[in-house]
Short mmCIF file of C-alpha atoms in Angstrom, two decimals:
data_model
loop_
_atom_site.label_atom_id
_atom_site.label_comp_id
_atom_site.label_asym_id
_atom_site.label_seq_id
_atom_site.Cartn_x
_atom_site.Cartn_y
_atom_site.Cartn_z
CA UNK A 23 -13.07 41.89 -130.31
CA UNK A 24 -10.50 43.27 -132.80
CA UNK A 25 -9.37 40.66 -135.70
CA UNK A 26 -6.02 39.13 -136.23
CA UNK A 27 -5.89 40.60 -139.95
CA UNK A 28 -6.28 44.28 -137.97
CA UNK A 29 -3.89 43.55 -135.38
CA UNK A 30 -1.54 42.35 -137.50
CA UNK A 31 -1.90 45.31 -140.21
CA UNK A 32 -1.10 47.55 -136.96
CA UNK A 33 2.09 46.36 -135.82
CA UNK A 34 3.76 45.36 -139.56
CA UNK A 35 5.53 47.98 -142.15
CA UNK A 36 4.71 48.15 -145.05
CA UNK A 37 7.90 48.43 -146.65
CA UNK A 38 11.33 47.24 -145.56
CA UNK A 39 11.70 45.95 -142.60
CA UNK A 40 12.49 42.20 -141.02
CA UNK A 41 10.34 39.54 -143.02
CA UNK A 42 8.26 37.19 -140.20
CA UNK A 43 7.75 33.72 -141.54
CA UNK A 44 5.22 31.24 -140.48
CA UNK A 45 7.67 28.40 -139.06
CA UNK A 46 4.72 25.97 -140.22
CA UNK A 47 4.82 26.85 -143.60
CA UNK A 48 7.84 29.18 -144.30
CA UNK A 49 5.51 31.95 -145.48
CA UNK A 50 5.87 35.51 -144.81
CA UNK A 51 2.96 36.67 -142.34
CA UNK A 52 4.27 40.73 -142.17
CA UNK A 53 7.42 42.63 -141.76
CA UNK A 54 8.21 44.17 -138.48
CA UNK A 55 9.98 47.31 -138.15
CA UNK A 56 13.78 47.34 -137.18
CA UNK A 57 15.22 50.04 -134.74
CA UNK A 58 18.58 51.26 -134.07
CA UNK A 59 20.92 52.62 -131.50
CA UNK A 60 18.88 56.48 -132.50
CA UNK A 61 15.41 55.01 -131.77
CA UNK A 62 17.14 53.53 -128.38
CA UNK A 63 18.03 57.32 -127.14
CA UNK A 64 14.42 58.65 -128.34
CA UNK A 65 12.92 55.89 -126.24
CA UNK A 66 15.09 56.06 -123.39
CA UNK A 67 14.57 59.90 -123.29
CA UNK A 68 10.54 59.68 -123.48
CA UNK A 69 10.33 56.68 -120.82
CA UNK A 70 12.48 58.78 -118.25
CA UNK A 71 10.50 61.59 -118.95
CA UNK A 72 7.75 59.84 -118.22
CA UNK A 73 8.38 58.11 -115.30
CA UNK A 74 7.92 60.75 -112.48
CA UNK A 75 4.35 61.43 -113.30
CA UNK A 76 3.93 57.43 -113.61
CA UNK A 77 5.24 56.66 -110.29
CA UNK A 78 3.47 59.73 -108.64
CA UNK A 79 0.02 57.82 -109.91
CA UNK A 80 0.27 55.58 -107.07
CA UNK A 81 0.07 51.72 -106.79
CA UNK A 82 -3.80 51.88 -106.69
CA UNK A 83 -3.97 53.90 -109.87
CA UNK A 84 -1.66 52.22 -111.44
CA UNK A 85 -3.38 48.51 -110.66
CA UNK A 86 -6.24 49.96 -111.89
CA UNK A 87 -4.72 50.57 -115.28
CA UNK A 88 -3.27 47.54 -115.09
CA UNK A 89 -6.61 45.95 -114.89
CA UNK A 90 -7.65 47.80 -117.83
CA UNK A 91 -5.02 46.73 -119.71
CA UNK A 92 -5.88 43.17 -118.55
CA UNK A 93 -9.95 43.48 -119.60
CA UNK A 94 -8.11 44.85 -123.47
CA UNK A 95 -5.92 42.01 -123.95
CA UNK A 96 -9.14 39.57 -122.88
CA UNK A 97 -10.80 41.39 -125.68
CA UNK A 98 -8.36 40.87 -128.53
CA UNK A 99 -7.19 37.06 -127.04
CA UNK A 100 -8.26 35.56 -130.11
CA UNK A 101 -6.53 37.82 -132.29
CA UNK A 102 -3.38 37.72 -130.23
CA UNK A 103 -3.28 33.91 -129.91
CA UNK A 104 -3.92 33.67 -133.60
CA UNK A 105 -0.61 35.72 -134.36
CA UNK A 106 0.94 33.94 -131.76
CA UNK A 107 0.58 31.21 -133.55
CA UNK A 108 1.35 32.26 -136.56
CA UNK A 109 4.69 33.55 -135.67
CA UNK A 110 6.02 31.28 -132.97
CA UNK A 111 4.60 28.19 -133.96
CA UNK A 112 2.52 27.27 -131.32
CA UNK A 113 -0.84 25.63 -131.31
CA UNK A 114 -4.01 27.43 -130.51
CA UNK A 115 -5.37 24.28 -127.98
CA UNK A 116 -3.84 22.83 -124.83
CA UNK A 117 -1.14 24.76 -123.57
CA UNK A 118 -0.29 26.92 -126.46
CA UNK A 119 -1.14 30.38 -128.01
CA UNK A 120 -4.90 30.73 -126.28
CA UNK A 121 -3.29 29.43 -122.94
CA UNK A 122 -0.44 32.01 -123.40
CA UNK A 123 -2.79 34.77 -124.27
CA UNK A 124 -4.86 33.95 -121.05
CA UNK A 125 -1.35 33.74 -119.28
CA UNK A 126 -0.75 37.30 -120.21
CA UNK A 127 -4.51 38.66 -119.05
CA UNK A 128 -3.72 36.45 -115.54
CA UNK A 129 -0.50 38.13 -115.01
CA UNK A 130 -1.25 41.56 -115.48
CA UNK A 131 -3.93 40.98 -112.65
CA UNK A 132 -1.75 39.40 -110.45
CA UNK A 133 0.90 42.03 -110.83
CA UNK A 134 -1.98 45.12 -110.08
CA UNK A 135 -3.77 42.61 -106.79
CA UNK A 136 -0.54 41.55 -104.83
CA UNK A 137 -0.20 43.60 -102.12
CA UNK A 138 3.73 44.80 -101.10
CA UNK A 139 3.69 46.43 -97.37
CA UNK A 140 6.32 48.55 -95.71
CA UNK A 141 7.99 45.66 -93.24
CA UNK A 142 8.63 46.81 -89.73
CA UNK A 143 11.81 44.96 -89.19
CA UNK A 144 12.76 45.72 -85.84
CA UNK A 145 10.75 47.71 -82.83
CA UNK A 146 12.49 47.02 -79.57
CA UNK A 147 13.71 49.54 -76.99
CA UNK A 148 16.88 49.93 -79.28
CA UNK A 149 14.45 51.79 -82.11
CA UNK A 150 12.17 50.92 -85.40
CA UNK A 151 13.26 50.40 -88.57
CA UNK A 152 10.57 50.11 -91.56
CA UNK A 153 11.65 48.27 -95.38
CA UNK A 154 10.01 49.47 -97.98
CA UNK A 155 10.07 49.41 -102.07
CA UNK A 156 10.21 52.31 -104.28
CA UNK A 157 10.50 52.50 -108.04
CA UNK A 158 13.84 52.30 -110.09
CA UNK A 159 13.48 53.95 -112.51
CA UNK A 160 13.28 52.93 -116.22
CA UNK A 161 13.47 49.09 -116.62
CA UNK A 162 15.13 47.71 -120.13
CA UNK A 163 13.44 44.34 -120.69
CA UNK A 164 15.20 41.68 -123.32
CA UNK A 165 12.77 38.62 -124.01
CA UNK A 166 13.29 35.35 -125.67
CA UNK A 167 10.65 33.92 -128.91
CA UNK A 168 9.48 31.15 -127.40
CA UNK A 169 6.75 32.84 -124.94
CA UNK A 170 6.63 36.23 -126.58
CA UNK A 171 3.59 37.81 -125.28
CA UNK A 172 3.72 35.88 -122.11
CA UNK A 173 7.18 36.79 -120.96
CA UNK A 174 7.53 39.86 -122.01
CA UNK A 175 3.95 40.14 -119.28
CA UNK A 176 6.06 38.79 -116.81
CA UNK A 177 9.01 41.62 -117.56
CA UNK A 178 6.74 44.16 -118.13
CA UNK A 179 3.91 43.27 -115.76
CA UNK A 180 5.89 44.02 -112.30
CA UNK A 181 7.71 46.78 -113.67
CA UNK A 182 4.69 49.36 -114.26
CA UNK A 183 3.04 47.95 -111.00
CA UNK A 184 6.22 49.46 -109.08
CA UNK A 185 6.27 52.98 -110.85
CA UNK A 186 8.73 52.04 -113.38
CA UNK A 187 8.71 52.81 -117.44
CA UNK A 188 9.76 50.15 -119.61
CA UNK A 189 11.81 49.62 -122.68
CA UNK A 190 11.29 46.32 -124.04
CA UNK A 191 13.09 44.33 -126.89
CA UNK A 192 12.09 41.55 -128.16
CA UNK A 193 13.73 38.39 -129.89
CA UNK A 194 13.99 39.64 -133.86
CA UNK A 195 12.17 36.20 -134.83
CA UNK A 196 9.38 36.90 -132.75
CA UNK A 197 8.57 40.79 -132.48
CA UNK A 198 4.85 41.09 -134.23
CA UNK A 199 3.53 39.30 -131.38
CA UNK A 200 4.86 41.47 -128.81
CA UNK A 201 4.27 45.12 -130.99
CA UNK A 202 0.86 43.22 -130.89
CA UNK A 203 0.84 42.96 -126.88
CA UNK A 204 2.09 46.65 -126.39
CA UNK A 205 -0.27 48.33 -129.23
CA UNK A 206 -3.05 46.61 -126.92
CA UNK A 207 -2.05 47.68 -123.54
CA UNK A 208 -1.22 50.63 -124.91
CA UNK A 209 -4.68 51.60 -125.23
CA UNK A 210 -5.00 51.99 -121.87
CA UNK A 211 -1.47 53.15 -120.52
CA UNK A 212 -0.09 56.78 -120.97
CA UNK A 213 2.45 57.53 -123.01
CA UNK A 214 6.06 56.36 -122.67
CA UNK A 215 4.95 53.75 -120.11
CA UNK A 216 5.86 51.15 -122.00
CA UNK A 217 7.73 51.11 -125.23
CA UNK A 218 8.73 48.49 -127.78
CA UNK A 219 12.07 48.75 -129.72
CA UNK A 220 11.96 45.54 -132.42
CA UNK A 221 15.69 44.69 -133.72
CA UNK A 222 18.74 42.51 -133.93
CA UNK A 223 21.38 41.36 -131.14
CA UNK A 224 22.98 44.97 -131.75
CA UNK A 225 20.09 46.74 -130.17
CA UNK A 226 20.09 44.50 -127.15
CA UNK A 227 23.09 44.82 -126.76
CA UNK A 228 23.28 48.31 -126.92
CA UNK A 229 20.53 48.34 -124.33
CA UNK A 230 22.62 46.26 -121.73
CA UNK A 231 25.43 48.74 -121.74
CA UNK A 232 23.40 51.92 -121.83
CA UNK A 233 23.49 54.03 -118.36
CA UNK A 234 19.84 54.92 -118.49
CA UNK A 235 18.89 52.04 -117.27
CA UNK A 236 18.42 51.32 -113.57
CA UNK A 237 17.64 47.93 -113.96
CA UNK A 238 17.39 45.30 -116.88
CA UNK A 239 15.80 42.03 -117.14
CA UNK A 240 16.85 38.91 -119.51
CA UNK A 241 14.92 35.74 -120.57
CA UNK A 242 17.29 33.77 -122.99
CA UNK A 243 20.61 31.92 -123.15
CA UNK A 244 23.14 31.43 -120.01
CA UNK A 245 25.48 32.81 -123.21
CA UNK A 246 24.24 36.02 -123.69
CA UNK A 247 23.06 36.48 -120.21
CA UNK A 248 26.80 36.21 -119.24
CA UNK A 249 27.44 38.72 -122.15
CA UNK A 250 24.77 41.22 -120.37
CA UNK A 251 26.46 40.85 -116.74
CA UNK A 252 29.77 42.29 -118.47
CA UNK A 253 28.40 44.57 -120.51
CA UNK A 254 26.00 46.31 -117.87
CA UNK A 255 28.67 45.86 -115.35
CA UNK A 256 29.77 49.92 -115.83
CA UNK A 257 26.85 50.86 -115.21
CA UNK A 258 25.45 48.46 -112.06
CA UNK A 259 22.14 48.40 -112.95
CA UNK A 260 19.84 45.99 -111.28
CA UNK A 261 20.07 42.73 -113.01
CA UNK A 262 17.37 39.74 -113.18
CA UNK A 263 18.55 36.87 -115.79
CA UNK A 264 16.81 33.90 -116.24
CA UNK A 265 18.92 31.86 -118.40
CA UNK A 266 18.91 28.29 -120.09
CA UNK A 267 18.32 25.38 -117.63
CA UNK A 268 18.33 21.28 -118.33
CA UNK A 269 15.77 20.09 -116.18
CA UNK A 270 16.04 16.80 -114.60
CA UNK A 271 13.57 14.61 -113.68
CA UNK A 272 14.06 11.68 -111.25
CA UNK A 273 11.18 9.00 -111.51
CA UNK A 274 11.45 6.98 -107.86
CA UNK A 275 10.85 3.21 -108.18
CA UNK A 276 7.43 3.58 -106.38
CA UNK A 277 6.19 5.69 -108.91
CA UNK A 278 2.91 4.51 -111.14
CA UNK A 279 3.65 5.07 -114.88
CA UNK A 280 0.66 4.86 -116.50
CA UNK A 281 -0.48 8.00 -113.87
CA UNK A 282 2.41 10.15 -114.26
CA UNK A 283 3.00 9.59 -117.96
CA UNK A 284 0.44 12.79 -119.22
CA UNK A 285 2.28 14.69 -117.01
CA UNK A 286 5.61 13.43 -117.90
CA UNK A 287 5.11 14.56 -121.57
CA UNK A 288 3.69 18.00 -121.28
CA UNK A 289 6.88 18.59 -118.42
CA UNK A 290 8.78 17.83 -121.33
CA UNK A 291 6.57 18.86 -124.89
CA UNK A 292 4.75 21.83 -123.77
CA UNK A 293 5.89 24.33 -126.75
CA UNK A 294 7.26 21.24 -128.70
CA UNK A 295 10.15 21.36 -125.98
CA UNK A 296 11.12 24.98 -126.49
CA UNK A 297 10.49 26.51 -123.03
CA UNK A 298 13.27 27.06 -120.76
CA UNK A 299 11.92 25.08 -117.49
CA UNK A 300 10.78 21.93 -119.17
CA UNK A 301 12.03 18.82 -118.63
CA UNK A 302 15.12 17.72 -120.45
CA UNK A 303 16.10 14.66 -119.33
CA UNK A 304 14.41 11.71 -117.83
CA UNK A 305 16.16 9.29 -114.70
CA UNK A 306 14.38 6.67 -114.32
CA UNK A 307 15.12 3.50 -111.78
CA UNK A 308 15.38 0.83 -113.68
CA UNK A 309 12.38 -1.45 -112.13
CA UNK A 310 10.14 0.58 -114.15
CA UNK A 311 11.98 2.19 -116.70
CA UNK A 312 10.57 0.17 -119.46
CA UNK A 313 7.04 0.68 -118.71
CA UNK A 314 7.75 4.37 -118.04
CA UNK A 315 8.72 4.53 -121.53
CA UNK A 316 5.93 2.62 -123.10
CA UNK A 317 4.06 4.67 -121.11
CA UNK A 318 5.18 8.31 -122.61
CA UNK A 319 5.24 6.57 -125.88
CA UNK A 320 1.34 5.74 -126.07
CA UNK A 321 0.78 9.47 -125.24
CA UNK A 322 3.25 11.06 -126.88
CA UNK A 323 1.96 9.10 -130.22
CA UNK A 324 -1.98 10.26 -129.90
CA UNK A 325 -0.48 13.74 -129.83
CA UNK A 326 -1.16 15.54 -133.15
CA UNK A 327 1.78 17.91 -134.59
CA UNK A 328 0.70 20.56 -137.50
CA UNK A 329 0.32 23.53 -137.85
CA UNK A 330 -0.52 25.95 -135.33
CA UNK A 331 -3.51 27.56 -136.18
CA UNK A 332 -5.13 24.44 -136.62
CA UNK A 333 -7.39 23.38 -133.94
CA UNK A 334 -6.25 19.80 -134.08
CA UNK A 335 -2.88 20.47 -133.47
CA UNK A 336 -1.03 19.83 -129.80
CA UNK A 337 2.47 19.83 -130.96
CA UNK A 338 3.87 22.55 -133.69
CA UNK A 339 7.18 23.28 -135.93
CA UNK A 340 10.30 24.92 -134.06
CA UNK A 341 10.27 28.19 -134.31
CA UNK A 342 13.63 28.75 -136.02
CA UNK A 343 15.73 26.61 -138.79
CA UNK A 344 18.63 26.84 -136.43
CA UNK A 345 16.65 25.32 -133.55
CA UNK A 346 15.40 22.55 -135.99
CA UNK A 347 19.21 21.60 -136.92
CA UNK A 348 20.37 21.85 -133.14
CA UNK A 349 17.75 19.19 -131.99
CA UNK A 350 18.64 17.27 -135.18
CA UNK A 351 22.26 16.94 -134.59
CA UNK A 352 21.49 16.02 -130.78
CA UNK A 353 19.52 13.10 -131.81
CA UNK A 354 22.08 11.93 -134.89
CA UNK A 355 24.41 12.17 -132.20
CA UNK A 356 22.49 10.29 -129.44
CA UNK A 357 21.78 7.58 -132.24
CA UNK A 358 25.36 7.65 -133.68
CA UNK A 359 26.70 6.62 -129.93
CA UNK A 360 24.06 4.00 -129.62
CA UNK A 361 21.12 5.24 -128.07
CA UNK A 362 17.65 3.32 -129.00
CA UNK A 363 14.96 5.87 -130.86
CA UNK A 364 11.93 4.45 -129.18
CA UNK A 365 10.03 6.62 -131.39
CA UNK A 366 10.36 10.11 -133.50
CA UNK A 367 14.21 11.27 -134.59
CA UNK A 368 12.93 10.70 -138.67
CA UNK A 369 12.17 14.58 -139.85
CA UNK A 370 11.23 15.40 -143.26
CA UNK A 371 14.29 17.45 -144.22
CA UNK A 372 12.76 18.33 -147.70
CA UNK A 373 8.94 19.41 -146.24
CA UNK A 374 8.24 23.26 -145.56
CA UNK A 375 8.22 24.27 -141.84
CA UNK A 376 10.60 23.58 -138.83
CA UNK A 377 8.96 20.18 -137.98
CA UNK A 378 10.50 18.12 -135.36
CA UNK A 379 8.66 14.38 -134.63
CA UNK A 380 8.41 14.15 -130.84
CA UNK A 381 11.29 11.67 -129.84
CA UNK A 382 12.00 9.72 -126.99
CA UNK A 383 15.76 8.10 -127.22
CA UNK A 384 17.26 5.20 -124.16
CA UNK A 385 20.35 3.55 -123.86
CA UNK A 386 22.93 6.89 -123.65
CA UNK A 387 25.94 7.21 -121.87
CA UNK A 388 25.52 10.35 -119.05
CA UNK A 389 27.54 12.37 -120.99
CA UNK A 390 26.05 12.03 -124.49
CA UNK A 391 25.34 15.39 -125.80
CA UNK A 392 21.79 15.39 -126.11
CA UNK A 393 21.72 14.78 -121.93
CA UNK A 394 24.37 17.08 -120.97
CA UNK A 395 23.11 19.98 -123.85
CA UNK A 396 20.06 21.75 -124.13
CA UNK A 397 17.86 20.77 -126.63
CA UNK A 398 15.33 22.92 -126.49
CA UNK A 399 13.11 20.88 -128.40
CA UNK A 400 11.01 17.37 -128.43
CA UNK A 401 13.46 14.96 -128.41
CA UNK A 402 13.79 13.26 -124.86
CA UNK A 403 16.52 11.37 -123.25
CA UNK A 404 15.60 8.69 -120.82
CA UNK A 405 18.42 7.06 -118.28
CA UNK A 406 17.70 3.94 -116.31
CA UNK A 407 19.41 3.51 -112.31
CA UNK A 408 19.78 1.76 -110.31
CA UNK A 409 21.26 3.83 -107.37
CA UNK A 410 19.46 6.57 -106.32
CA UNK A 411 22.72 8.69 -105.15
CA UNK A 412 23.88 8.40 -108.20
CA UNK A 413 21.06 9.88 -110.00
CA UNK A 414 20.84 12.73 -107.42
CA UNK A 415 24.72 13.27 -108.62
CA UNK A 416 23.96 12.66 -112.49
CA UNK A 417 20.91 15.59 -111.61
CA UNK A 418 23.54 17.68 -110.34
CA UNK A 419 26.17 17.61 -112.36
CA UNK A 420 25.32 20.14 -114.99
CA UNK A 421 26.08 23.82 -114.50
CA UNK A 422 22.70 24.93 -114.84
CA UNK A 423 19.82 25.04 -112.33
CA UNK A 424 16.54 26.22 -113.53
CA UNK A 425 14.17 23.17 -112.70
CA UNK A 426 13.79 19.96 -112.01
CA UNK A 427 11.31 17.52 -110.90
CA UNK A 428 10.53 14.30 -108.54
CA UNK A 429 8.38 11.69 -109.26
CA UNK A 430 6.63 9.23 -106.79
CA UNK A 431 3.73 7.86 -105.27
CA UNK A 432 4.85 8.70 -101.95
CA UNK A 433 5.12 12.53 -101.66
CA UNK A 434 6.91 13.21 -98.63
CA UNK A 435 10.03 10.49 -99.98
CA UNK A 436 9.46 12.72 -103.20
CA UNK A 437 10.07 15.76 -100.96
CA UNK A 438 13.21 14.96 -99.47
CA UNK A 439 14.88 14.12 -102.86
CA UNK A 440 13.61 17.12 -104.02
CA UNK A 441 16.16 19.17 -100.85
CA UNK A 442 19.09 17.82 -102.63
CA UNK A 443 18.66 18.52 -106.08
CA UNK A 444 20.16 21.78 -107.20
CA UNK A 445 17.70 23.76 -108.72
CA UNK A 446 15.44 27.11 -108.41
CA UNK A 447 12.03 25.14 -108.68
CA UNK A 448 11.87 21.39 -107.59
CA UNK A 449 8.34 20.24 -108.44
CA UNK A 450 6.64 17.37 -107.30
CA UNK A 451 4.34 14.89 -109.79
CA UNK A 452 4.77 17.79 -112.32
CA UNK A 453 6.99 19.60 -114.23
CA UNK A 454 7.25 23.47 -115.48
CA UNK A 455 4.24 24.75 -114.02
CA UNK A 456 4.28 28.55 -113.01
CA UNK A 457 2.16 30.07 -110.87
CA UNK A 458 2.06 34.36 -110.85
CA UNK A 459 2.20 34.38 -107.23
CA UNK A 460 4.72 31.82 -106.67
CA UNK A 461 8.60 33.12 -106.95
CA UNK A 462 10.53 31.71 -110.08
CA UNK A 463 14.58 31.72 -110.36
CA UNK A 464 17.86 29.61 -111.35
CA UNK A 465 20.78 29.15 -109.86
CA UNK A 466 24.17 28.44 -110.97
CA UNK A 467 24.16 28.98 -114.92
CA UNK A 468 20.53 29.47 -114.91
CA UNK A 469 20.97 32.80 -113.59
CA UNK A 470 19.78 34.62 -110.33
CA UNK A 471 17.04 37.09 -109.49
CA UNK A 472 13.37 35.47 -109.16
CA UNK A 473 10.12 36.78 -110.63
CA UNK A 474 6.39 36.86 -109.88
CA UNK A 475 4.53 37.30 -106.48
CA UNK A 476 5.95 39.84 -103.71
CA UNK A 477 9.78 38.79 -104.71
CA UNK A 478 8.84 39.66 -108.33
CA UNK A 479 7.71 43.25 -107.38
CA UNK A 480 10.56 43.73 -105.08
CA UNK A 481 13.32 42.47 -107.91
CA UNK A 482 12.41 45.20 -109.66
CA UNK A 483 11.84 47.73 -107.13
CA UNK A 484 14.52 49.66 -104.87
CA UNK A 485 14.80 48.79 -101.06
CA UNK A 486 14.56 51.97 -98.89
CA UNK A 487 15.54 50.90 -94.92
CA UNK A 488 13.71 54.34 -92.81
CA UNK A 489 15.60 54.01 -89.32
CA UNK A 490 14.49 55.91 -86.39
#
């Protein structure tokens, strides 16, 4: 099993470069190369060269690379989750850098096993006609820093299953952890398969407009996944963005609080709040809004924060200053216009690291910011109604559709609120969790295309209709 001290010697410069800190402690960990818009055309050149030869593999040869590449990254999980951690914040335990590291093995196997069959879709005495998916081409991939490794998978993943080469960026506060991903796959793939280009906003950028691309894929903001559309929009690659959500949750009066609060908490903490489907804000009918709250607030409270390599640790920093000062201002906000800090909202401004108490805040108006804004962080707003209509509206109101969530004892009632909540994902007793096989997509300012499963390989695969 290779060490996180080698891995991390093989993806950092030794001179120059972006400095990495340690959002725990503030301390440089390495320095990861920057690229430019020259490095873009050398990469673009080698991964289109490349790609005939990688498509003409096959799908079964190229699964069972794929596997390989799976059985490496289970032998340097340790290492990877450490540097993970290190870098994004995360902790080691629960659903952090180990569980992301295992997400990453998972969905390279998924990607090689699921099977994608030419579809007859029509054989009558008018003639056949067979669907099919063929490669694009070469795939630019843009990821986000708060699932490095395990996003970039899902970008990546799909992509090489199809026949495609990839160019990948990733998020210039989090690159060492994806050099770390591809330098490990790598291994196993063949040359200009995959590539990783670290850099700024420039380079992405630059990657949206360029025409090499056939297709390009976005985790991040609704922001600069609006600023891709326009940019790529010469060019008409494929596009799949998944952008910024604000989950809602709607707790039905039914519901048993002392079952669902675990749940409720790592819908909403998982990553200290920073991951795009988690839940944001919390509607709760008012019969048992107060024990729903005491409820999150015993668990939330035997729920260590430090540092994430630390095996005690469940909740770490935020990854960046800036996101420490957004969720900051959100809750000086929420408690400027009245709302009740049930717990957390008290930071040590002076202390090293982006630390963030988990915080659960009642009593807002609908349209205080910290409902109607991302936070992207632990601090939780929690509504009380009375009408359940009203909620439904309140759920929809935002223009953003990524998740959302329905809580109750009684599943089937749970299952027809769920059909009128706009949203990609409406789970049921839970919140966030992604499955590889089961398709994942926004709507409205949350984006559109869907990843993982069959619809995953297709969205990044070309349809070919064969009429006869």
């Amino acid at each position: 099993m290779e060490s996180y001290e080698n891995l991390l010697a093989a993806v950092t410069t030794p001179d120059g470069g972006r400095p990495v800190t340690d959002p725990a402690t503030d301390e440089v960990i390495g320095r990861a190369p920057e690229r430019g818009t020259d490095d873009l055309e050398r990469a673009v050149a080698a991964t289109r060269a490349a790609q005939p030869a990688w498509e003409a593999l096959g799908h079964e040869e190229r699964s069972r690379l794929l596997n390989a590449a799976a059985d490496a990254v289970d032998r340097s999980a340790e290492a990877l989750a450490h540097l993970i951690s290190r870098e994004q914040g995360k902790p080691l335990n629960g659903p952090g850098s180990r569980f992301e590291a295992g997400g990453v093995s998972a969905w390279l196997r998924t990607a090689a096993a699921t099977p994608l069959e030419p579809e007859r879709v029509l054989d009558d005495e008018s003639g056949q006609a067979t669907l099919s998916y063929r490669a694009a081409g070469v795939v630019g991939a843009i990821g986000p820093w708060n699932w490095p490794a395990l996003i970039a998978t899902w970008q990546f993943a799909p992509a090489l299953r199809m026949g495609n080469t990839v160019v990948m960026k990733p998020s210039e506060h989090t690159p060492l952890s994806v050099l770390a991903l591809a330098a490990i796959v790598n291994q196993v793939l063949p040359d200009g398969a995959l590539t990783v280009l670290p850099g700024d906003g420039d380079l992405g950028a630059a990657m949206a407009a360029h025409p090499a691309f056939d297709k390009i894929t976005f985790t991040g903001s609704t922001r600069t996944g609006r600023a891709i559309a326009t940019s790529s929009a010469g060019n008409l690659p494929r596009l799949t963005l998944e952008l910024g959500g604000n989950d809602p949750g709607i707790v039905l009066p039914d519901a048993d609080p002392a079952a669902i609060a675990e749940d409720l908490f790592w819908g909403a903490f998982i990553n200290t709040g920073q991951t795009c489907a988690a839940l944001k804000r919390l509607y709760v009918h008012q019969a048992i809004h107060d024990d729903v709250v005491d409820a999150l607030a015993e668990v939330a409270a035997r729920m260590p924060m430090g540092r994430g390599v630390s095996e005690d640790s469940m909740l770490g920093p935020l990854t960046t200053a800036d996101q420490f000062r957004i969720v900051d201002n959100l809750v000086e906000q929420a408690r400027a216009a009245g709302g009740r800090l049930v717990m957390g909202g008290a930071p040590d401004r002076d202390a090293p690291g982006h630390f963030y108490p988990a915080t659960l805040v009642t009593g807002l108006p609908l349209d205080a910011p910290l409902v109607v804004d991302e936070q992207f962080g632990p601090a939780l707003p929690i509504i009380a109604y009375t009408d359940l209509d009203e909620a439904i509206t309140q759920a929809n109101a935002l223009d953003v559709g990524l998740g959302a969530s329905v809580w109750s004892s009684d599943v089937e009632r749970a299952k027809q609120v769920a059909t009128r909540i706009e949203a990609g994902t409406v789970w049921i007793n839970k919140h966030g969790t992604v499955h590889p096989m089961v398709p994942f997509g926004g709507v409205k300012g949350s984006g559109y295309g869907l990843e993982f499963g069959v619809e995953g390989l297709k969205a990044v695969g070309v349809p070919r209709v064969i009429a006869a």
